[in-house]
Amino acid sequence: MKLMKFAAAAATSILLSTSMAAAEDKPVVGLIMKSLANEFFQNMLAGAEAHEAERGDYELRAVGMQNETDFESQINAVENFITQGVDAIVVAPADSKAMVRPLKRAMEAGIVVVNFDVALDEGAKEQQGVELAFVGPDNRGGAKMAGDALGAALGEGAKVVIIEGNPGADNATQRRLGFEDAVAEHKLNLLDSRTAHWETEEANQVFSTMLTANPDIQGVMAANDSMAIGVVKALESAGRDDIKVVGFDAIPAVMPMIEDGRMLASVDQFGQQMAANSIDLALEVLAGGPQLEGWVKTPIELVAGE
Amino acid sequence: MSAVDNIPHIPEKSPMSFRSVINNAGIGIALLLMILFFSVASEHFLSANNITNILTQITINLILAVGMTFVILIGGIDLSVGSVMAFAAVVAGKAITLPGLGATELIILAVLAGVIAGMVCGILNGVVSAYWSLPSFIITLGMLNIARGAALQISEAQTIYSFPFAFEEFGSMLIYGVPVVFLVALALVVIAWFVLNRTVFGRLIYGIGNNEEAVRLAGHPVFWYKVAAFSICGLTAGIAAIIYMARLNISSPIAGIGFELNAIAAVIIGGTSLSGGRGSVIGTLLGAFIIGVLANGLILIGLSDFVRQMITGLVIVIAVILDHYRAKYSAS
């Protein structure tokens, strides 16, 4: 059913694209994102749509997926875009290895491919003989910025814990490594590190139990803000206002918490502009600019209270 | 004329029978052994704070599991409760952040909106699966996606926040160290126990699970009883959504992913048979405690996430094997 609907939608857009391309001859950019259930990608989509309206010199076709691990639908999306003959594909891969081969096919079909948000696996790229630049934030560097803020506030030897994202997810791993970099640099004492699968309720439960096991925790590093909210609620329930919390993503719901000091800081990686920036880069290459190389880093910024 | 007298040939397995007391005692003993083990293994386990934590942590699962007990007793299953909870939370979240109303009105509005949203999903599950006699497994799998999609659509995938202070206060209120939200869950257990054991409706829920045809032949509207069981499950998902919001002070469209599995696990560990007709809500209460104590205790003794996940899975498998022997014992 889903498949049929998808096929129907794809067929309609092929028809539309041929007629529109003939009419206006604007370049067509296919945007492939991860789960649109994720606030981060939802904002990114909104940013890309605003960007399309603002520039007005290209046509955007965006595809998301059902959940974070549904990478098969991303592979299908690449194939559909190849069939539709888009000019450029801008993609946030759900799986850094599985996406290499379909993207190689797209490049062979003469499509400009820009990889953003999550970098494709170096080994897999080498194996397939693909050279492709990466446009995106340094998740590890961003997490280190948050960890540094915590380290600076607490000082050497402070006892901290990490609340991780989904085990196995690339950005979760990068953020954990970034936190661990900060732990090493500030000589913090890492007591425990556990996953709460990016989710508020689970972070609340897991952290309140960690706090029972280690009542002397001084700081918490959460790999996203949804989990940081769960941590803050657990601290409120336990009546503790002496423990500092940092998060990641800077979603609107945590801004009041950063303002009133319940959270120390979060990290904004400007997700809203990230897709738009990548589209700009793709259009430059399309217009005859030089090929992208290596890692084009996008801005990240620490968001902290006064 | 009492309706109960009209039911012919339904094997009477009252949940208060000797055997069922033994069954529940078995689960109770397993729970006690677990508590004993963790209190020796971790000095923090029996601390007042940790007991408060455990009670808070099992609340949502217990509420969902109470509703799930009704559905499993009639021989059905509801895979949609986690998504329905998120849908109800988003609907209630939209209601509670409406501009221009006082805190009291907003809270009343949100509670009503959330509970009704949950119940509507439950009614749909019940009507569709009972009217066309379709397996509830598939219908509720459909609802799992419908409700999640609706939650994401309505919220535009954004976390909804900034609720009235009184609402938040309710979520973290303690009475002698016992979370008020847990008392809500406990009240639901008591109500469900009364309904299942002391009302005609409850006896017919067991009856349908045991022998649907016999209940039908006795002239009872089986269709409506089934719809009622699913509605109760949707209702509890709505209540769970309100509790989620009060505790965390946000509504998230991605809340409750996988919660249906924990709720089903609590019911099954509690000794309710997956094929229906046999079990009790007291068992569900104990089952929810076993899952909660396990999740909490395994972190306290410092086991890694992955080992913890494996052990939780193992406990579910063991519970189902035990259920197999219980069924054999009851049949003989």
XYZ file of C-alpha atoms in Angstrom:
638
model
C 0.000 0.000 0.000
C 2.729 2.344 1.085
C 4.837 1.152 -1.787
C 2.043 1.754 -4.272
C 1.441 5.217 -2.987
C 5.120 5.926 -3.212
C 5.280 4.566 -6.739
C 2.289 6.653 -7.725
C 3.858 9.758 -6.214
C 7.129 9.019 -7.988
C 5.328 8.516 -11.297
C 3.457 11.796 -10.908
C 6.622 13.659 -10.119
C 8.377 12.195 -13.148
C 5.551 13.504 -15.324
C 5.653 16.846 -13.581
C 9.413 17.100 -13.825
C 9.584 16.471 -17.546
C 6.915 19.044 -18.264
C 8.345 21.570 -15.834
C 11.948 21.059 -16.893
C 10.891 21.705 -20.457
C 8.998 24.798 -19.437
C 11.468 26.511 -17.134
C 14.716 24.578 -17.404
C 15.556 25.129 -13.739
C 17.980 22.661 -12.212
C 16.255 20.027 -10.074
C 17.753 19.188 -6.678
C 16.716 16.017 -4.872
C 17.029 16.308 -1.094
C 17.155 13.033 0.882
C 16.845 13.362 4.613
C 16.570 11.045 7.556
C 13.535 10.622 9.778
C 11.091 13.479 9.461
C 9.818 12.354 12.861
C 12.951 14.019 14.169
C 12.536 17.691 14.977
C 16.005 18.351 13.625
C 15.189 17.104 10.122
C 11.754 18.667 10.179
C 13.376 22.066 10.795
C 15.929 21.291 8.125
C 13.158 20.595 5.614
C 11.436 23.858 6.522
C 14.766 25.653 6.011
C 15.288 24.030 2.617
C 11.775 24.912 1.460
C 12.241 28.532 2.516
C 15.570 28.530 0.691
C 13.950 27.242 -2.510
C 11.349 30.000 -2.387
C 14.012 32.612 -1.668
C 16.461 31.638 -4.426
C 13.779 30.732 -6.925
C 16.311 29.418 -9.447
C 15.979 25.702 -8.743
C 13.327 23.114 -8.040
C 13.455 21.176 -4.773
C 12.225 17.617 -4.297
C 12.520 16.416 -0.727
C 12.209 12.878 0.591
C 12.385 11.765 4.214
C 11.959 8.410 5.818
C 9.883 6.680 8.466
C 12.509 6.247 11.131
C 16.224 6.532 11.752
C 17.058 3.017 10.639
C 14.887 2.741 7.543
C 17.780 3.113 5.105
C 16.152 1.009 2.434
C 13.731 3.814 1.634
C 16.728 6.139 1.189
C 18.246 3.723 -1.329
C 14.913 3.647 -3.173
C 14.801 7.430 -3.132
C 18.250 7.651 -4.772
C 17.128 5.219 -7.467
C 13.951 7.195 -8.062
C 15.927 10.403 -8.392
C 18.247 8.743 -10.921
C 15.201 7.635 -12.930
C 13.732 11.127 -12.757
C 17.000 12.539 -14.009
C 17.519 15.172 -11.318
C 20.578 17.408 -11.646
C 21.821 17.102 -8.087
C 21.224 14.896 -5.055
C 21.845 16.287 -1.590
C 21.768 13.482 0.948
C 21.985 12.916 4.717
C 22.755 9.184 4.767
C 20.962 6.986 7.266
C 23.699 4.420 6.973
C 27.214 5.551 6.233
C 28.126 2.304 4.454
C 24.940 1.138 2.724
C 24.423 4.432 0.895
C 27.788 4.450 -0.894
C 26.869 2.090 -3.731
C 23.557 3.753 -4.781
C 25.218 7.176 -4.654
C 28.021 5.865 -6.851
C 25.382 4.899 -9.423
C 23.960 8.419 -9.226
C 27.391 9.950 -9.848
C 27.924 7.611 -12.790
C 24.630 8.911 -14.177
C 26.154 12.386 -14.156
C 24.310 13.682 -11.094
C 26.137 16.049 -8.712
C 26.045 14.400 -5.285
C 26.579 16.297 -2.034
C 26.833 14.314 1.197
C 25.814 16.273 4.292
C 24.962 15.806 7.981
C 26.551 12.361 8.384
C 29.762 11.482 6.543
C 29.883 8.376 4.372
C 32.269 5.716 5.568
C 35.834 6.291 4.299
C 36.561 2.579 3.918
C 33.372 1.932 1.954
C 34.084 4.915 -0.317
C 37.579 3.630 -0.996
C 36.314 0.129 -1.690
C 33.783 1.403 -4.224
C 36.292 3.836 -5.719
C 34.124 6.825 -4.897
C 35.499 10.267 -4.143
C 32.946 12.450 -2.447
C 33.312 15.448 -0.184
C 31.357 15.796 3.062
C 29.483 18.923 4.079
C 28.501 18.955 7.698
C 29.044 19.866 11.279
C 31.649 18.259 13.412
C 29.434 16.307 15.829
C 32.480 15.288 17.793
C 33.762 18.861 17.896
C 30.322 20.132 18.904
C 30.005 17.630 21.712
C 33.463 18.641 22.875
C 32.344 22.294 22.989
C 29.474 21.303 25.280
C 31.784 19.091 27.330
C 34.330 21.914 27.541
C 31.672 24.268 28.897
C 30.847 21.696 31.553
C 34.512 21.048 32.314
C 35.236 24.760 32.666
C 32.270 25.223 35.006
C 33.098 22.249 37.218
C 36.899 22.107 37.212
C 39.363 19.253 37.279
C 38.326 15.934 38.821
C 34.582 16.659 38.707
C 32.351 13.600 38.541
C 30.286 13.394 35.358
C 28.097 10.943 33.420
C 27.142 10.692 29.744
C 23.665 9.928 28.383
C 24.225 8.483 24.913
C 22.057 8.293 21.793
C 21.194 5.095 19.926
C 24.083 2.642 20.097
C 25.490 2.184 16.603
C 24.197 5.476 15.186
C 27.075 7.474 13.740
C 26.159 10.834 15.283
C 25.620 9.156 18.662
C 29.108 7.691 18.491
C 30.669 10.994 17.399
C 28.972 12.887 20.207
C 30.035 10.325 22.793
C 33.621 10.580 21.534
C 33.421 14.381 21.732
C 32.219 14.204 25.329
C 35.026 11.783 26.106
C 37.536 14.192 24.528
C 36.329 16.888 26.913
C 36.525 14.440 29.839
C 40.156 13.730 28.955
C 41.105 17.363 28.435
C 39.531 18.664 31.637
C 40.600 15.573 33.597
C 36.986 14.905 34.579
C 36.007 11.720 36.379
C 33.589 9.806 34.114
C 31.454 7.631 36.420
C 29.052 6.030 33.947
C 27.855 6.252 30.335
C 24.507 4.834 29.217
C 22.089 5.075 26.323
C 18.565 6.471 26.592
C 17.863 6.063 22.853
C 17.437 9.835 22.298
C 14.174 9.765 24.322
C 12.980 12.000 27.190
C 11.128 9.450 29.314
C 13.894 6.880 29.072
C 16.559 9.467 29.903
C 14.485 10.466 32.923
C 14.350 6.877 34.183
C 17.920 5.930 33.364
C 19.375 9.109 34.825
C 17.366 9.016 38.061
C 18.707 5.512 38.650
C 22.267 6.602 37.798
C 21.877 9.418 40.301
C 20.832 6.942 42.988
C 23.885 4.819 42.260
C 26.155 7.881 42.181
C 24.659 10.642 44.344
C 27.898 12.626 43.992
C 27.452 13.292 40.246
C 28.337 16.911 39.437
C 27.687 17.114 35.715
C 25.702 15.430 32.946
C 26.388 15.400 29.205
C 23.336 14.392 27.155
C 23.783 13.599 23.462
C 20.576 15.454 22.546
C 18.231 17.956 24.143
C 15.239 15.600 24.378
C 17.288 13.484 26.763
C 18.627 16.577 28.556
C 14.998 17.542 29.337
C 14.484 14.119 30.944
C 17.640 14.646 33.017
C 16.513 18.103 34.150
C 13.142 16.690 35.265
C 14.904 13.912 37.199
C 17.057 16.526 38.967
C 13.964 18.560 39.858
C 12.244 15.454 41.267
C 15.340 14.637 43.298
C 15.511 18.237 44.535
C 19.036 18.704 43.206
C 19.998 22.078 41.776
C 23.750 21.591 42.155
C 24.227 19.385 39.081
C 25.071 20.948 35.718
C 23.578 19.632 32.478
C 24.654 20.140 28.881
C 22.748 18.951 25.810
C 22.952 19.087 22.033
C 20.770 20.489 19.188
C 19.470 23.646 20.915
C 15.775 22.820 20.346
C 13.277 25.528 21.373
C 12.024 23.523 24.375
C 15.361 23.840 26.198
C 15.831 27.582 25.698
C 13.866 28.505 28.846
C 15.960 25.953 30.770
C 19.224 27.505 29.591
C 17.910 30.959 30.444
C 16.949 30.095 34.018
C 20.051 27.972 34.627
C 18.475 24.526 34.809
C 20.731 23.716 31.868
C 24.241 25.015 31.416
C 24.481 24.872 27.627
C 23.479 23.220 24.383
C 25.005 23.152 20.908
C 23.364 24.609 17.821
C 24.481 23.093 14.547
C 22.094 25.249 12.507
C 20.238 22.289 11.089
C 17.759 24.624 9.489
C 20.468 26.062 7.254
C 22.483 22.895 6.779
C 20.423 21.456 3.931
C 20.132 24.896 2.353
C 23.915 25.424 2.494
C 24.515 22.026 0.931
C 22.065 22.872 -1.857
C 23.989 26.129 -2.481
C 27.204 24.131 -2.810
C 25.556 21.641 -5.183
C 24.245 24.486 -7.364
C 27.714 26.058 -7.493
C 29.183 22.817 -8.796
C 26.304 22.547 -11.284
C 27.019 26.064 -12.504
C 30.535 24.935 -13.389
C 32.301 25.604 -10.102
C 35.090 23.361 -8.813
C 34.303 19.938 -7.321
C 34.014 19.844 -3.524
C 36.849 18.205 -1.666
C 37.459 16.746 1.787
C 35.326 18.006 4.645
C 33.438 21.287 4.244
C 32.673 22.097 7.879
C 29.413 23.883 8.646
C 29.111 26.228 11.629
C 28.367 25.028 15.141
C 27.846 27.257 18.114
C 27.610 26.849 21.857
C 24.350 28.188 23.272
C 24.781 29.125 26.928
C 23.033 31.375 29.438
C 24.288 34.780 30.489
C -32.578 -12.140 35.391
C -28.884 -12.138 36.041
C -26.800 -12.358 32.901
C -24.165 -14.479 34.563
C -26.621 -17.348 34.989
C -27.074 -17.429 31.241
C -23.535 -18.406 30.375
C -23.410 -22.123 29.797
C -20.322 -24.307 29.864
C -17.729 -21.663 30.411
C -15.019 -23.256 32.481
C -14.996 -21.186 35.625
C -11.475 -20.102 36.373
C -12.016 -17.342 38.830
C -8.871 -15.282 39.317
C -9.459 -15.695 43.027
C -9.387 -19.463 42.829
C -6.792 -21.455 44.723
C -4.753 -22.096 41.609
C -4.622 -18.480 40.600
C -3.519 -17.508 44.092
C -0.686 -20.022 43.693
C 0.143 -18.530 40.280
C 0.296 -15.002 41.619
C 2.243 -16.235 44.634
C 4.834 -17.657 42.225
C 5.277 -14.267 40.542
C 5.315 -12.581 43.947
C 8.068 -14.920 45.129
C 10.092 -14.223 41.966
C 9.731 -10.498 42.632
C 10.753 -10.904 46.278
C 13.842 -12.914 45.300
C 14.768 -10.193 42.830
C 14.344 -7.499 45.464
C 16.393 -9.556 47.910
C 19.180 -10.031 45.375
C 19.383 -6.338 44.460
C 19.260 -5.161 48.066
C 22.284 -7.347 48.834
C 24.061 -6.389 45.596
C 23.527 -2.621 45.902
C 23.425 -0.529 49.059
C 21.249 2.038 47.286
C 18.508 -0.311 46.150
C 16.298 -0.159 49.246
C 16.900 3.529 49.952
C 13.753 5.642 50.235
C 14.762 7.682 47.198
C 15.260 4.659 45.029
C 11.919 3.162 46.025
C 10.276 6.448 45.030
C 12.206 6.234 41.751
C 11.059 2.710 41.006
C 7.436 3.602 41.699
C 7.695 6.583 39.342
C 9.462 4.523 36.707
C 6.871 1.752 36.552
C 3.848 4.086 36.544
C 3.392 4.570 32.799
C 4.062 0.946 31.960
C 1.639 -0.182 34.666
C -1.144 2.071 33.374
C -0.677 0.802 29.811
C -0.479 -2.794 31.058
C -3.793 -2.524 32.952
C -5.598 -1.702 29.698
C -3.582 -4.330 27.857
C -4.767 -6.957 30.363
C -8.383 -6.509 29.195
C -7.412 -6.937 25.543
C -5.206 -9.972 26.167
C -7.903 -11.561 28.353
C -10.310 -11.597 25.386
C -7.567 -13.233 23.325
C -6.521 -10.070 21.494
C -3.417 -7.893 21.497
C -2.906 -4.145 21.169
C 0.339 -3.121 19.514
C -0.708 0.502 19.182
C -0.621 1.701 22.814
C 2.791 3.407 22.591
C 1.780 5.378 19.494
C -1.701 6.079 20.838
C -0.065 7.450 23.982
C 2.055 9.802 21.851
C -1.000 10.849 19.819
C -3.008 11.545 22.984
C -0.040 13.444 24.459
C 0.247 15.635 21.383
C -3.519 16.344 21.307
C -3.470 17.155 25.025
C -0.270 19.161 24.542
C -1.934 21.289 21.868
C -4.921 21.784 24.170
C -2.874 22.757 27.230
C -0.866 25.366 25.335
C -3.905 27.131 23.873
C -3.683 30.870 24.435
C -6.109 32.900 26.464
C -7.331 30.405 29.050
C -6.649 30.024 32.761
C -4.523 27.188 34.155
C -7.487 25.243 35.559
C -9.472 25.360 32.324
C -6.399 24.376 30.338
C -5.659 21.377 32.541
C -9.261 20.136 32.440
C -9.352 20.631 28.681
C -6.039 18.802 28.190
C -7.022 15.845 30.360
C -10.327 15.481 28.515
C -8.679 15.881 25.112
C -5.961 13.343 25.865
C -8.278 10.739 27.337
C -10.816 11.100 24.531
C -8.077 10.931 21.872
C -6.794 7.693 23.395
C -10.260 6.233 23.692
C -11.203 7.054 20.101
C -8.177 5.086 18.895
C -9.179 2.180 21.146
C -12.781 2.228 19.889
C -11.550 2.168 16.289
C -9.245 -0.779 17.056
C -12.142 -2.634 18.666
C -14.812 -1.875 16.078
C -12.644 -2.758 13.083
C -11.201 -5.971 14.515
C -14.494 -7.191 16.031
C -16.843 -6.231 13.179
C -14.815 -7.940 10.473
C -13.414 -10.579 12.855
C -9.885 -9.574 11.907
C -6.810 -10.398 13.951
C -6.212 -7.502 16.340
C -2.494 -8.027 15.810
C -2.772 -6.554 12.295
C -5.420 -3.917 13.015
C -3.471 -2.484 15.940
C -0.264 -2.632 13.895
C -2.098 -0.374 11.458
C -3.189 1.888 14.313
C 0.421 1.971 15.535
C 1.347 3.744 12.305
C -1.811 5.845 12.014
C -1.531 7.230 15.536
C 2.212 7.889 15.236
C 1.715 9.633 11.903
C -1.114 11.697 13.336
C 1.020 12.661 16.341
C 3.825 13.825 14.062
C 1.426 15.614 11.726
C -0.391 17.524 14.459
C 2.789 18.510 16.286
C 4.751 19.107 13.074
C 7.313 16.846 14.745
C 8.081 19.506 17.371
C 8.302 18.976 21.107
C 5.413 20.843 22.783
C 6.396 22.579 26.037
C 5.628 25.206 28.668
C 2.633 23.806 30.566
C 0.841 25.355 33.565
C 2.827 25.080 36.779
C 0.078 23.254 38.685
C 0.132 20.481 36.114
C 3.856 19.997 36.484
C 3.511 20.045 40.256
C 1.003 17.206 40.140
C 3.508 15.140 38.156
C 6.201 15.342 40.818
C 4.018 15.398 43.948
C 4.837 12.833 46.664
C 2.708 11.590 49.565
C 4.996 10.024 52.184
C 7.510 9.314 49.443
C 4.914 7.702 47.176
C 4.479 9.489 43.838
C 0.890 10.642 43.278
C 1.155 9.432 39.675
C 1.827 5.929 40.988
C -1.284 6.175 43.168
C -3.247 6.970 40.017
C -1.882 3.779 38.449
C -2.672 1.807 41.595
C -6.236 3.153 41.610
C -6.619 1.932 38.038
C -5.420 -1.534 39.116
C -8.035 -1.606 41.886
C -10.811 -0.449 39.554
C -9.784 -2.989 36.921
C -9.674 -5.747 39.544
C -13.183 -4.849 40.676
C -14.534 -4.709 37.131
C -12.942 -8.014 36.129
C -13.966 -9.962 39.234
C -17.102 -8.407 40.567
C -19.099 -7.393 37.513
C -20.932 -9.333 34.829
C -18.944 -7.399 32.262
C -15.671 -8.627 33.753
C -16.788 -12.242 33.934
C -17.822 -12.065 30.279
C -14.382 -10.692 29.347
C -12.915 -13.905 30.786
C -15.735 -15.844 29.135
C -14.955 -14.468 25.671
C -11.301 -15.404 26.084
C -12.232 -18.928 27.118
C -15.065 -19.679 24.768
C -16.367 -16.856 22.622
C -18.991 -19.008 20.943
C -20.549 -20.036 24.260
C -20.871 -16.401 25.300
C -22.437 -15.572 21.949
C -24.870 -18.485 22.148
C -25.882 -17.302 25.610
C -27.156 -14.184 23.880
C -24.495 -11.683 24.906
C -23.378 -8.989 22.462
C -19.791 -10.196 22.089
C -19.069 -7.416 19.604
C -19.689 -4.686 22.153
C -17.683 -6.435 24.868
C -14.730 -6.630 22.515
C -15.071 -2.980 21.566
C -15.225 -2.165 25.269
C -12.005 -4.077 25.982
C -10.121 -2.169 23.269
C -11.658 1.138 24.375
C -10.396 0.528 27.905
C -6.941 -0.074 26.454
C -7.148 3.207 24.498
C -8.438 4.984 27.592
C -5.455 3.840 29.658
C -3.111 4.967 26.864
C -4.765 8.398 27.115
C -4.310 8.452 30.886
C -0.672 7.369 30.447
C -0.218 10.315 28.068
C -1.456 12.768 30.709
C 0.901 11.238 33.290
C 3.792 11.435 30.807
C 3.112 15.132 30.280
C 2.750 15.902 33.965
C 6.006 14.113 34.782
C 8.191 15.478 32.012
C 6.425 18.772 31.334
C 6.607 18.221 27.572
C 4.678 16.345 24.892
C 6.772 14.593 22.328
C 5.414 12.977 19.151
C 8.171 10.384 19.438
C 7.181 9.419 22.988
C 6.372 5.829 23.780
C 8.186 4.054 20.957
C 8.254 0.383 21.956
C 6.143 0.930 25.090
C 3.587 -1.602 23.801
C 6.190 -4.321 24.153
C 6.913 -3.472 27.784
C 3.193 -3.382 28.543
C 2.623 -6.768 26.894
C 5.667 -8.139 28.746
C 4.244 -6.959 32.094
C 0.922 -8.680 31.368
C 2.549 -11.933 30.245
C 5.120 -12.029 33.058
C 2.137 -11.431 35.334
C 0.744 -14.772 34.224
C -2.029 -13.706 31.866
C -2.260 -16.172 29.017
C -1.631 -14.816 25.523
C -4.473 -16.998 24.261
C -6.900 -15.245 26.585
C -9.339 -16.256 29.284
C -6.817 -16.734 32.051
C -4.928 -14.234 34.176
C -5.407 -11.300 36.504
C -4.660 -7.633 36.834
C -2.891 -8.305 40.145
C -0.466 -10.442 38.150
C -0.025 -7.489 35.776
C 0.831 -5.269 38.750
C 3.502 -7.758 39.831
C 4.729 -8.119 36.234
C 5.177 -4.345 35.924
C 7.113 -4.378 39.212
C 9.380 -7.161 37.956
C 10.246 -5.206 34.787
C 10.749 -1.969 36.724
C 12.852 -3.534 39.484
C 14.972 -5.304 36.890
C 15.587 -2.125 34.859
C 16.466 -0.168 37.976
C 18.487 -2.840 39.782
C 20.612 -3.808 36.809
C 21.744 -0.176 36.407
C 22.467 0.105 40.135
C 24.746 -2.927 40.105
C 26.523 -1.379 37.105
C 25.688 -3.803 34.301
C 26.157 -2.437 30.785
C 23.180 -1.449 28.615
C 23.588 -4.401 26.310
C 23.768 -7.035 29.045
C 20.755 -5.381 30.662
C 18.762 -5.703 27.441
C 19.677 -9.380 27.132
C 18.624 -10.146 30.701
C 15.270 -8.370 30.257
C 14.629 -10.473 27.145
C 15.576 -13.631 28.987
C 13.083 -12.905 31.771
C 10.256 -12.551 29.221
C 11.140 -15.869 27.592
C 11.285 -17.621 30.963
C 7.889 -16.155 31.889
C 6.312 -17.541 28.714
C 7.851 -20.981 29.339
C 6.411 -20.924 32.857
C 3.049 -19.935 31.387
C 3.200 -22.999 29.167
C 3.521 -25.251 32.210
C 0.843 -23.335 34.060
C -1.547 -23.902 31.150
C -0.762 -27.611 31.142
C -1.286 -27.805 34.895
C -4.618 -25.995 34.667
C -5.802 -28.227 31.840
C -5.028 -31.466 33.640
